[in-house]
Amino acid sequence: AEASSPPRWEIGLYAAGALALLGIAAINLWKLWRSGSYPAPSPFPNYDYRYLEQKYGAACPDVRSKRGLAPGSQRAPGRSSSSRKSSLRAEDTLESIQELGSLELMGRDLGLAHYGPLRKSISADSLNSISSIGNNFGQDFTVGQVEVSMEYDARAAALHVTLLQGKDLLEKEDARFESCFMRISLLPAEQIVGISRIQRSAYSVAFDERFSVPLDPAALEENSLRFSVFGIDEDERSVSTGTAELKLSDLDLATRPFNAWLYLQDTSKAVDTVGEILLSLSYLPTAERLTVVVVKAKNLVWSNGKVTADPFVKVYLLQDGRKISKKKTAVKRGDTNPVFNEAMIFSVPAIVLQ
């Protein structure tokens, strides 16, 4: 008798493995079809636009036209500032910047030649958790979060502010307060826009309260909003425990509404200035890339009585208050005025940029 080559049992093993893989793929496709949903979006380029449009809607006017844009064509220019110069333009294609290469184009447009060539930052995209950044970032000076939304009615010349919900508005270790409320003020005049209802629980609050304040369009460039949480003690005294401020000029309310979670700073703890940092932001719509350039820092002060330290900068990309990506610069040994000059590139779909 002659032995077959390869043996029949080996062919059967391969065939059984192939059938098992096909079965697993078929089951997953059936589950996806039954659920009618799509995979969760990723901070990397393999995001699913159908999911993003379903979750966020067409939040950016360029989203629907971007995919069908003819090569070499340009969009109508939006509002621009003469004092700010974008390092990358919409007509720059992925090939023209050659994956940003040595970043010479960006360094030239930002006027960073005297700092030396731009470098790519150290990637640290692997995250162990997608828990809220508030649990492990800035915990020394942060007390709770509040979700707010704002929109500007140009016809009525009024700003509408909605308190949506809050988390951990008071420290759990502080037993002085039995309840709390929030106050919204317009700065610099300290005009009270609205005061929320008193909440007995400060750890998971659903406000759902809307306030309006008359505001001229020119005032959007000059005023700020302050969100303050007050704790009420047993003697019914109100004590400010946390605040967050927003400059209206940073929100572009004249063209789109604003919605975000704000991190409340603990007013009972003094936060000393520990230095300054120079940053640059740009967005390339054709490649859907957000670039953060960490240029330099100055006048750094070492904390905890240290005589010297080795500074570096870490940048987190947040989506819905969760960390989805992070990058960091190189370490500068014992330098109180370090020059980093590093570019951090994040993949961000235009539909979720805001």
mmCIF file of C-alpha atoms in Angstrom:
data_model
loop_
_atom_site.group_PDB
_atom_site.id
_atom_site.type_symbol
_atom_site.label_atom_id
_atom_site.label_comp_id
_atom_site.label_asym_id
_atom_site.label_seq_id
_atom_site.Cartn_x
_atom_site.Cartn_y
_atom_site.Cartn_z
ATOM 1 C CA ALA A 1 0.000 0.000 0.000
ATOM 2 C CA GLU A 2 1.213 3.507 -0.769
ATOM 3 C CA ALA A 3 0.951 6.349 1.764
ATOM 4 C CA SER A 4 -0.909 9.414 0.524
ATOM 5 C CA SER A 5 0.906 12.741 0.655
ATOM 6 C CA PRO A 6 -0.249 14.705 2.560
ATOM 7 C CA PRO A 7 -2.039 12.219 4.842
ATOM 8 C CA ARG A 8 -5.814 12.288 4.764
ATOM 9 C CA TRP A 9 -6.048 13.051 8.492
ATOM 10 C CA GLU A 10 -4.016 16.242 7.977
ATOM 11 C CA ILE A 11 -6.280 17.381 5.144
ATOM 12 C CA GLY A 12 -9.291 16.710 7.357
ATOM 13 C CA LEU A 13 -7.765 18.770 10.190
ATOM 14 C CA TYR A 14 -7.211 21.765 7.901
ATOM 15 C CA ALA A 15 -10.721 21.465 6.509
ATOM 16 C CA ALA A 16 -12.246 21.336 10.017
ATOM 17 C CA GLY A 17 -10.280 24.448 11.040
ATOM 18 C CA ALA A 18 -11.419 26.358 7.949
ATOM 19 C CA LEU A 19 -15.044 25.410 8.588
ATOM 20 C CA ALA A 20 -14.757 26.532 12.229
ATOM 21 C CA LEU A 21 -13.395 29.940 11.182
ATOM 22 C CA LEU A 22 -16.139 30.375 8.601
ATOM 23 C CA GLY A 23 -18.718 29.457 11.233
ATOM 24 C CA ILE A 24 -17.370 32.042 13.695
ATOM 25 C CA ALA A 25 -17.386 34.730 10.979
ATOM 26 C CA ALA A 26 -20.951 33.842 10.012
ATOM 27 C CA ILE A 27 -22.134 34.035 13.638
ATOM 28 C CA ASN A 28 -20.534 37.478 14.118
ATOM 29 C CA LEU A 29 -22.062 38.803 10.890
ATOM 30 C CA TRP A 30 -25.464 37.493 11.946
ATOM 31 C CA LYS A 31 -25.155 39.184 15.351
ATOM 32 C CA LEU A 32 -24.175 42.475 13.682
ATOM 33 C CA TRP A 33 -27.121 42.232 11.292
ATOM 34 C CA ARG A 34 -29.528 41.527 14.151
ATOM 35 C CA SER A 35 -28.242 44.371 16.333
ATOM 36 C CA GLY A 36 -28.290 46.956 13.539
ATOM 37 C CA SER A 37 -25.343 48.774 15.134
ATOM 38 C CA TYR A 38 -21.760 49.356 14.145
ATOM 39 C CA PRO A 39 -18.420 49.043 15.905
ATOM 40 C CA ALA A 40 -17.464 51.780 18.348
ATOM 41 C CA PRO A 41 -15.364 54.584 16.827
ATOM 42 C CA SER A 42 -11.617 54.384 17.220
ATOM 43 C CA PRO A 43 -9.153 57.255 17.701
ATOM 44 C CA PHE A 44 -7.206 55.736 14.825
ATOM 45 C CA PRO A 45 -8.088 55.970 11.107
ATOM 46 C CA ASN A 46 -10.296 52.845 11.046
ATOM 47 C CA TYR A 47 -13.354 54.644 12.414
ATOM 48 C CA ASP A 48 -16.798 53.921 11.016
ATOM 49 C CA TYR A 49 -18.525 57.028 9.617
ATOM 50 C CA ARG A 50 -21.952 55.389 9.752
ATOM 51 C CA TYR A 51 -21.616 54.997 13.519
ATOM 52 C CA LEU A 52 -20.371 58.571 13.980
ATOM 53 C CA GLU A 53 -23.194 60.066 11.945
ATOM 54 C CA GLN A 54 -25.706 57.975 13.878
ATOM 55 C CA LYS A 55 -24.301 59.100 17.244
ATOM 56 C CA TYR A 56 -23.311 62.711 16.596
ATOM 57 C CA GLY A 57 -25.172 63.715 13.461
ATOM 58 C CA ALA A 58 -23.635 66.009 10.855
ATOM 59 C CA ALA A 59 -22.001 68.220 13.463
ATOM 60 C CA CYS A 60 -19.481 69.598 10.990
ATOM 61 C CA PRO A 61 -20.746 71.177 7.733
ATOM 62 C CA ASP A 62 -17.752 69.766 5.826
ATOM 63 C CA VAL A 63 -18.471 66.135 6.732
ATOM 64 C CA ARG A 64 -20.890 65.243 3.965
ATOM 65 C CA SER A 65 -19.029 67.125 1.217
ATOM 66 C CA LYS A 66 -15.546 66.048 2.273
ATOM 67 C CA ARG A 67 -15.682 62.536 0.879
ATOM 68 C CA GLY A 68 -16.971 63.643 -2.513
ATOM 69 C CA LEU A 69 -14.657 66.628 -2.912
ATOM 70 C CA ALA A 70 -12.993 66.678 -6.299
ATOM 71 C CA PRO A 71 -9.187 66.676 -6.337
ATOM 72 C CA GLY A 72 -7.811 70.187 -6.291
ATOM 73 C CA SER A 73 -11.156 71.790 -5.457
ATOM 74 C CA GLN A 74 -11.492 74.093 -2.460
ATOM 75 C CA ARG A 75 -14.214 74.868 0.004
ATOM 76 C CA ALA A 76 -15.513 78.321 0.675
ATOM 77 C CA PRO A 77 -13.234 79.948 3.211
ATOM 78 C CA GLY A 78 -14.629 80.139 6.721
ATOM 79 C CA ARG A 79 -14.074 82.728 9.380
ATOM 80 C CA SER A 80 -10.381 83.355 9.839
ATOM 81 C CA SER A 81 -8.229 85.517 12.037
ATOM 82 C CA SER A 82 -5.396 87.623 10.694
ATOM 83 C CA SER A 83 -3.412 87.073 13.871
ATOM 84 C CA ARG A 84 -3.479 83.280 13.571
ATOM 85 C CA LYS A 85 -1.842 81.412 10.699
ATOM 86 C CA SER A 86 -2.730 77.795 10.065
ATOM 87 C CA SER A 87 0.279 75.576 9.510
ATOM 88 C CA LEU A 88 -1.654 73.230 7.209
ATOM 89 C CA ARG A 89 -4.355 74.141 4.732
ATOM 90 C CA ALA A 90 -7.344 72.250 3.359
ATOM 91 C CA GLU A 91 -5.771 72.056 -0.103
ATOM 92 C CA ASP A 92 -2.673 70.302 1.286
ATOM 93 C CA THR A 93 -3.107 66.649 0.363
ATOM 94 C CA LEU A 94 -1.689 63.716 2.218
ATOM 95 C CA GLU A 95 0.876 63.263 -0.532
ATOM 96 C CA SER A 96 1.931 66.917 -0.510
ATOM 97 C CA ILE A 97 2.898 66.828 3.128
ATOM 98 C CA GLN A 98 4.429 63.324 2.785
ATOM 99 C CA GLU A 99 3.113 62.084 6.108
ATOM 100 C CA LEU A 100 4.451 65.385 7.518
ATOM 101 C CA GLY A 101 7.997 64.102 6.930
ATOM 102 C CA SER A 102 10.386 66.087 9.115
ATOM 103 C CA LEU A 103 7.575 68.590 9.809
ATOM 104 C CA GLU A 104 9.502 71.325 8.008
ATOM 105 C CA LEU A 105 6.313 72.762 6.499
ATOM 106 C CA MET A 106 4.651 73.178 9.878
ATOM 107 C CA GLY A 107 7.763 74.566 11.531
ATOM 108 C CA ARG A 108 8.145 77.144 8.772
ATOM 109 C CA ASP A 109 4.527 78.328 8.872
ATOM 110 C CA LEU A 110 4.532 78.580 12.675
ATOM 111 C CA GLY A 111 7.773 80.547 12.680
ATOM 112 C CA LEU A 112 9.596 77.977 14.806
ATOM 113 C CA ALA A 113 12.818 77.862 12.771
ATOM 114 C CA HIS A 114 14.909 79.413 15.544
ATOM 115 C CA TYR A 115 13.870 76.575 17.882
ATOM 116 C CA GLY A 116 15.247 73.962 15.521
ATOM 117 C CA PRO A 117 13.373 71.375 13.415
ATOM 118 C CA LEU A 118 10.077 70.000 14.661
ATOM 119 C CA ARG A 119 10.089 66.410 15.909
ATOM 120 C CA LYS A 120 7.313 63.877 16.335
ATOM 121 C CA SER A 121 6.334 63.216 19.919
ATOM 122 C CA ILE A 122 6.630 59.913 21.738
ATOM 123 C CA SER A 123 3.458 57.909 21.184
ATOM 124 C CA ALA A 124 1.709 56.389 24.177
ATOM 125 C CA ASP A 125 -1.541 55.356 22.525
ATOM 126 C CA SER A 126 -1.894 52.101 24.440
ATOM 127 C CA LEU A 127 -4.315 52.735 27.303
ATOM 128 C CA ASN A 128 -5.197 50.330 30.072
ATOM 129 C CA SER A 129 -8.530 51.968 30.716
ATOM 130 C CA ILE A 130 -11.068 54.305 29.150
ATOM 131 C CA SER A 131 -12.311 55.487 32.518
ATOM 132 C CA SER A 132 -13.049 59.147 33.033
ATOM 133 C CA ILE A 133 -9.989 61.354 32.999
ATOM 134 C CA GLY A 134 -11.292 62.986 36.162
ATOM 135 C CA ASN A 135 -10.404 59.885 38.135
ATOM 136 C CA ASN A 136 -6.675 60.148 37.557
ATOM 137 C CA PHE A 137 -5.827 63.540 36.122
ATOM 138 C CA GLY A 138 -5.665 66.765 38.130
ATOM 139 C CA GLN A 139 -7.313 65.097 41.113
ATOM 140 C CA ASP A 140 -5.478 67.389 43.537
ATOM 141 C CA PHE A 141 -7.431 70.466 42.455
ATOM 142 C CA THR A 142 -10.555 69.104 40.754
ATOM 143 C CA VAL A 143 -13.903 68.502 42.415
ATOM 144 C CA GLY A 144 -16.560 67.018 40.169
ATOM 145 C CA GLN A 145 -17.816 67.698 36.676
ATOM 146 C CA VAL A 146 -20.828 69.409 35.158
ATOM 147 C CA GLU A 147 -22.235 68.966 31.659
ATOM 148 C CA VAL A 148 -23.457 72.154 29.999
ATOM 149 C CA SER A 149 -24.712 73.201 26.589
ATOM 150 C CA MET A 150 -24.913 76.684 25.085
ATOM 151 C CA GLU A 151 -26.339 78.236 21.964
ATOM 152 C CA TYR A 152 -26.623 81.818 20.773
ATOM 153 C CA ASP A 153 -29.838 83.187 19.263
ATOM 154 C CA ALA A 154 -28.706 85.981 16.953
ATOM 155 C CA ARG A 155 -32.271 87.148 16.193
ATOM 156 C CA ALA A 156 -33.161 87.620 19.846
ATOM 157 C CA ALA A 157 -29.565 88.597 20.791
ATOM 158 C CA ALA A 158 -29.710 86.136 23.683
ATOM 159 C CA LEU A 159 -27.445 83.427 25.038
ATOM 160 C CA HIS A 160 -29.172 80.210 26.139
ATOM 161 C CA VAL A 161 -27.350 78.106 28.736
ATOM 162 C CA THR A 162 -28.517 74.641 29.822
ATOM 163 C CA LEU A 163 -27.315 72.777 32.891
ATOM 164 C CA LEU A 164 -27.645 69.116 31.937
ATOM 165 C CA GLN A 165 -26.114 66.984 34.701
ATOM 166 C CA GLY A 166 -23.353 66.840 37.298
ATOM 167 C CA LYS A 167 -21.042 64.288 38.909
ATOM 168 C CA ASP A 168 -19.335 64.403 42.321
ATOM 169 C CA LEU A 169 -20.063 68.097 42.828
ATOM 170 C CA LEU A 170 -18.976 67.860 46.488
ATOM 171 C CA GLU A 171 -16.149 65.858 48.010
ATOM 172 C CA LYS A 172 -17.451 62.688 49.643
ATOM 173 C CA GLU A 173 -14.997 63.116 52.516
ATOM 174 C CA ASP A 174 -16.466 66.544 53.336
ATOM 175 C CA ALA A 175 -19.502 65.955 55.568
ATOM 176 C CA ARG A 176 -20.236 69.649 56.172
ATOM 177 C CA PHE A 177 -22.769 69.962 53.364
ATOM 178 C CA GLU A 178 -26.177 68.339 53.156
ATOM 179 C CA SER A 179 -27.113 69.676 49.700
ATOM 180 C CA CYS A 180 -25.840 71.881 46.902
ATOM 181 C CA PHE A 181 -26.842 74.085 43.990
ATOM 182 C CA MET A 182 -25.158 75.737 41.012
ATOM 183 C CA ARG A 183 -24.942 79.380 39.975
ATOM 184 C CA ILE A 184 -24.064 80.720 36.527
ATOM 185 C CA SER A 185 -22.532 84.208 36.299
ATOM 186 C CA LEU A 186 -21.561 86.410 33.373
ATOM 187 C CA LEU A 187 -18.088 87.927 33.758
ATOM 188 C CA PRO A 188 -16.598 90.456 34.212
ATOM 189 C CA ALA A 189 -19.777 92.175 35.430
ATOM 190 C CA GLU A 190 -20.620 89.249 37.787
ATOM 191 C CA GLN A 191 -24.182 89.274 36.417
ATOM 192 C CA ILE A 192 -26.130 86.247 37.629
ATOM 193 C CA VAL A 193 -27.521 84.318 34.651
ATOM 194 C CA GLY A 194 -29.293 81.646 36.674
ATOM 195 C CA ILE A 195 -29.392 79.561 39.858
ATOM 196 C CA SER A 196 -30.294 75.894 39.809
ATOM 197 C CA ARG A 197 -32.671 74.068 42.106
ATOM 198 C CA ILE A 198 -31.220 72.728 45.370
ATOM 199 C CA GLN A 199 -30.006 69.157 44.976
ATOM 200 C CA ARG A 200 -29.906 66.728 47.913
ATOM 201 C CA SER A 201 -27.449 64.412 46.150
ATOM 202 C CA ALA A 202 -24.219 65.900 44.830
ATOM 203 C CA TYR A 203 -22.783 62.746 43.286
ATOM 204 C CA SER A 204 -25.133 62.100 40.362
ATOM 205 C CA VAL A 205 -27.357 65.059 39.545
ATOM 206 C CA ALA A 206 -29.764 65.566 36.636
ATOM 207 C CA PHE A 207 -30.348 69.332 36.416
ATOM 208 C CA ASP A 208 -31.983 69.758 32.989
ATOM 209 C CA GLU A 209 -32.460 73.500 33.618
ATOM 210 C CA ARG A 210 -32.233 76.229 30.986
ATOM 211 C CA PHE A 211 -31.372 79.902 31.479
ATOM 212 C CA SER A 212 -31.169 82.834 29.068
ATOM 213 C CA VAL A 213 -29.388 86.171 29.203
ATOM 214 C CA PRO A 214 -29.599 89.100 26.727
ATOM 215 C CA LEU A 215 -26.226 89.463 25.026
ATOM 216 C CA ASP A 216 -25.090 91.484 22.035
ATOM 217 C CA PRO A 217 -22.990 89.674 19.408
ATOM 218 C CA ALA A 218 -19.994 91.882 20.223
ATOM 219 C CA ALA A 219 -20.159 90.743 23.866
ATOM 220 C CA LEU A 220 -19.352 87.176 22.788
ATOM 221 C CA GLU A 221 -15.766 88.310 22.259
ATOM 222 C CA GLU A 222 -15.485 90.049 25.626
ATOM 223 C CA ASN A 223 -17.383 88.082 28.269
ATOM 224 C CA SER A 224 -16.953 84.786 30.084
ATOM 225 C CA LEU A 225 -19.255 82.442 31.977
ATOM 226 C CA ARG A 226 -18.506 81.154 35.450
ATOM 227 C CA PHE A 227 -20.160 77.959 36.707
ATOM 228 C CA SER A 228 -20.008 77.725 40.500
ATOM 229 C CA VAL A 229 -21.198 74.960 42.802
ATOM 230 C CA PHE A 230 -22.238 75.894 46.361
ATOM 231 C CA GLY A 231 -22.568 73.532 49.284
ATOM 232 C CA ILE A 232 -25.283 74.197 51.910
ATOM 233 C CA ASP A 233 -24.296 73.340 55.479
ATOM 234 C CA GLU A 234 -26.560 72.538 58.436
ATOM 235 C CA ASP A 235 -26.863 76.266 59.251
ATOM 236 C CA GLU A 236 -28.144 76.872 55.701
ATOM 237 C CA ARG A 237 -25.038 78.839 54.757
ATOM 238 C CA SER A 238 -23.864 78.661 51.148
ATOM 239 C CA VAL A 239 -20.157 78.006 50.612
ATOM 240 C CA SER A 240 -18.516 78.022 47.180
ATOM 241 C CA THR A 241 -16.698 74.719 46.680
ATOM 242 C CA GLY A 242 -15.871 74.577 42.967
ATOM 243 C CA THR A 243 -15.829 76.755 39.864
ATOM 244 C CA ALA A 244 -15.228 76.521 36.128
ATOM 245 C CA GLU A 245 -14.878 79.418 33.688
ATOM 246 C CA LEU A 246 -15.353 79.550 29.929
ATOM 247 C CA LYS A 247 -14.361 82.386 27.595
ATOM 248 C CA LEU A 248 -17.192 82.866 25.122
ATOM 249 C CA SER A 249 -14.705 83.980 22.466
ATOM 250 C CA ASP A 250 -13.234 80.450 22.459
ATOM 251 C CA LEU A 251 -16.537 78.704 21.705
ATOM 252 C CA ASP A 252 -17.553 80.122 18.295
ATOM 253 C CA LEU A 253 -21.194 80.300 19.437
ATOM 254 C CA ALA A 254 -22.166 82.537 16.513
ATOM 255 C CA THR A 255 -21.881 79.560 14.137
ATOM 256 C CA ARG A 256 -22.549 76.440 16.228
ATOM 257 C CA PRO A 257 -23.860 75.357 19.647
ATOM 258 C CA PHE A 258 -21.499 74.127 22.353
ATOM 259 C CA ASN A 259 -21.763 71.049 24.579
ATOM 260 C CA ALA A 260 -19.113 69.685 26.963
ATOM 261 C CA TRP A 261 -18.258 68.384 30.405
ATOM 262 C CA LEU A 262 -16.490 70.991 32.555
ATOM 263 C CA TYR A 263 -14.071 70.132 35.356
ATOM 264 C CA LEU A 264 -14.752 72.185 38.481
ATOM 265 C CA GLN A 265 -11.687 73.530 40.269
ATOM 266 C CA ASP A 266 -11.622 73.232 44.056
ATOM 267 C CA THR A 267 -11.763 76.773 45.436
ATOM 268 C CA SER A 268 -10.649 75.667 48.909
ATOM 269 C CA LYS A 269 -7.175 74.751 47.657
ATOM 270 C CA ALA A 270 -4.770 77.396 46.482
ATOM 271 C CA VAL A 271 -3.286 76.614 43.094
ATOM 272 C CA ASP A 272 0.021 78.406 42.652
ATOM 273 C CA THR A 273 1.327 79.195 39.206
ATOM 274 C CA VAL A 274 4.046 76.707 38.302
ATOM 275 C CA GLY A 275 5.009 78.065 34.898
ATOM 276 C CA GLU A 276 3.817 78.767 31.369
ATOM 277 C CA ILE A 277 3.564 76.637 28.245
ATOM 278 C CA LEU A 278 3.393 77.633 24.569
ATOM 279 C CA LEU A 279 1.182 75.455 22.336
ATOM 280 C CA SER A 280 -0.102 75.512 18.771
ATOM 281 C CA LEU A 281 -3.188 73.747 17.366
ATOM 282 C CA SER A 282 -4.058 73.010 13.743
ATOM 283 C CA TYR A 283 -6.470 70.702 11.922
ATOM 284 C CA LEU A 284 -6.035 69.254 8.421
ATOM 285 C CA PRO A 285 -9.538 68.417 7.085
ATOM 286 C CA THR A 286 -8.361 66.337 4.103
ATOM 287 C CA ALA A 287 -6.453 63.907 6.337
ATOM 288 C CA GLU A 288 -8.627 64.480 9.440
ATOM 289 C CA ARG A 289 -5.592 65.142 11.590
ATOM 290 C CA LEU A 290 -5.404 67.247 14.720
ATOM 291 C CA THR A 291 -1.845 68.417 15.392
ATOM 292 C CA VAL A 292 -0.716 69.786 18.744
ATOM 293 C CA VAL A 293 2.716 71.415 18.718
ATOM 294 C CA VAL A 294 4.314 71.691 22.167
ATOM 295 C CA VAL A 295 6.796 74.499 21.557
ATOM 296 C CA LYS A 296 8.320 75.367 24.927
ATOM 297 C CA ALA A 297 7.717 76.073 28.608
ATOM 298 C CA LYS A 298 9.235 78.735 30.839
ATOM 299 C CA ASN A 299 9.605 79.733 34.473
ATOM 300 C CA LEU A 300 8.824 76.235 35.732
ATOM 301 C CA VAL A 301 8.686 75.873 39.511
ATOM 302 C CA TRP A 302 9.413 72.495 41.069
ATOM 303 C CA SER A 303 6.772 71.352 43.559
ATOM 304 C CA ASN A 304 7.116 69.450 46.829
ATOM 305 C CA GLY A 305 10.319 71.281 47.717
ATOM 306 C CA LYS A 306 12.382 69.719 44.932
ATOM 307 C CA VAL A 307 15.654 71.407 44.028
ATOM 308 C CA THR A 308 15.618 70.046 40.478
ATOM 309 C CA ALA A 309 13.332 67.968 38.267
ATOM 310 C CA ASP A 310 13.061 66.590 34.735
ATOM 311 C CA PRO A 311 9.994 68.078 32.995
ATOM 312 C CA PHE A 312 8.026 66.636 30.092
ATOM 313 C CA VAL A 313 4.571 67.307 28.630
ATOM 314 C CA LYS A 314 1.777 64.741 28.259
ATOM 315 C CA VAL A 315 -1.288 65.457 26.104
ATOM 316 C CA TYR A 316 -4.550 63.505 26.346
ATOM 317 C CA LEU A 317 -7.193 63.293 23.633
ATOM 318 C CA LEU A 318 -10.642 63.153 25.235
ATOM 319 C CA GLN A 319 -13.923 62.098 23.667
ATOM 320 C CA ASP A 320 -17.081 62.335 25.777
ATOM 321 C CA GLY A 321 -14.865 62.910 28.816
ATOM 322 C CA ARG A 322 -12.875 59.686 28.263
ATOM 323 C CA LYS A 323 -9.225 59.228 27.379
ATOM 324 C CA ILE A 324 -8.867 57.630 23.958
ATOM 325 C CA SER A 325 -5.276 58.558 23.146
ATOM 326 C CA LYS A 326 -2.235 60.148 24.725
ATOM 327 C CA LYS A 327 1.233 61.257 23.668
ATOM 328 C CA LYS A 328 4.190 62.762 25.479
ATOM 329 C CA THR A 329 7.311 64.734 24.735
ATOM 330 C CA ALA A 330 10.918 63.874 25.465
ATOM 331 C CA VAL A 331 12.235 64.545 28.978
ATOM 332 C CA LYS A 332 14.362 67.668 29.536
ATOM 333 C CA ARG A 333 16.843 67.125 32.346
ATOM 334 C CA GLY A 334 16.805 69.814 35.044
ATOM 335 C CA ASP A 335 15.613 72.587 32.700
ATOM 336 C CA THR A 336 13.238 75.266 34.018
ATOM 337 C CA ASN A 337 12.835 76.739 30.501
ATOM 338 C CA PRO A 338 12.707 73.644 28.269
ATOM 339 C CA VAL A 339 12.266 73.843 24.496
ATOM 340 C CA PHE A 340 10.383 70.768 23.283
ATOM 341 C CA ASN A 341 9.340 71.728 19.730
ATOM 342 C CA GLU A 342 7.475 68.454 19.237
ATOM 343 C CA ALA A 343 4.342 67.739 17.187
ATOM 344 C CA MET A 344 1.646 65.376 18.433
ATOM 345 C CA ILE A 345 -0.611 64.065 15.674
ATOM 346 C CA PHE A 346 -4.049 62.641 16.494
ATOM 347 C CA SER A 347 -6.527 61.139 14.044
ATOM 348 C CA VAL A 348 -9.852 62.903 14.692
ATOM 349 C CA PRO A 349 -12.897 62.585 12.380
ATOM 350 C CA ALA A 350 -14.285 65.968 11.380
ATOM 351 C CA ILE A 351 -17.737 64.961 12.582
ATOM 352 C CA VAL A 352 -16.524 64.745 16.219
ATOM 353 C CA LEU A 353 -13.949 67.557 16.141
ATOM 354 C CA GLN A 354 -16.122 69.947 18.134
#
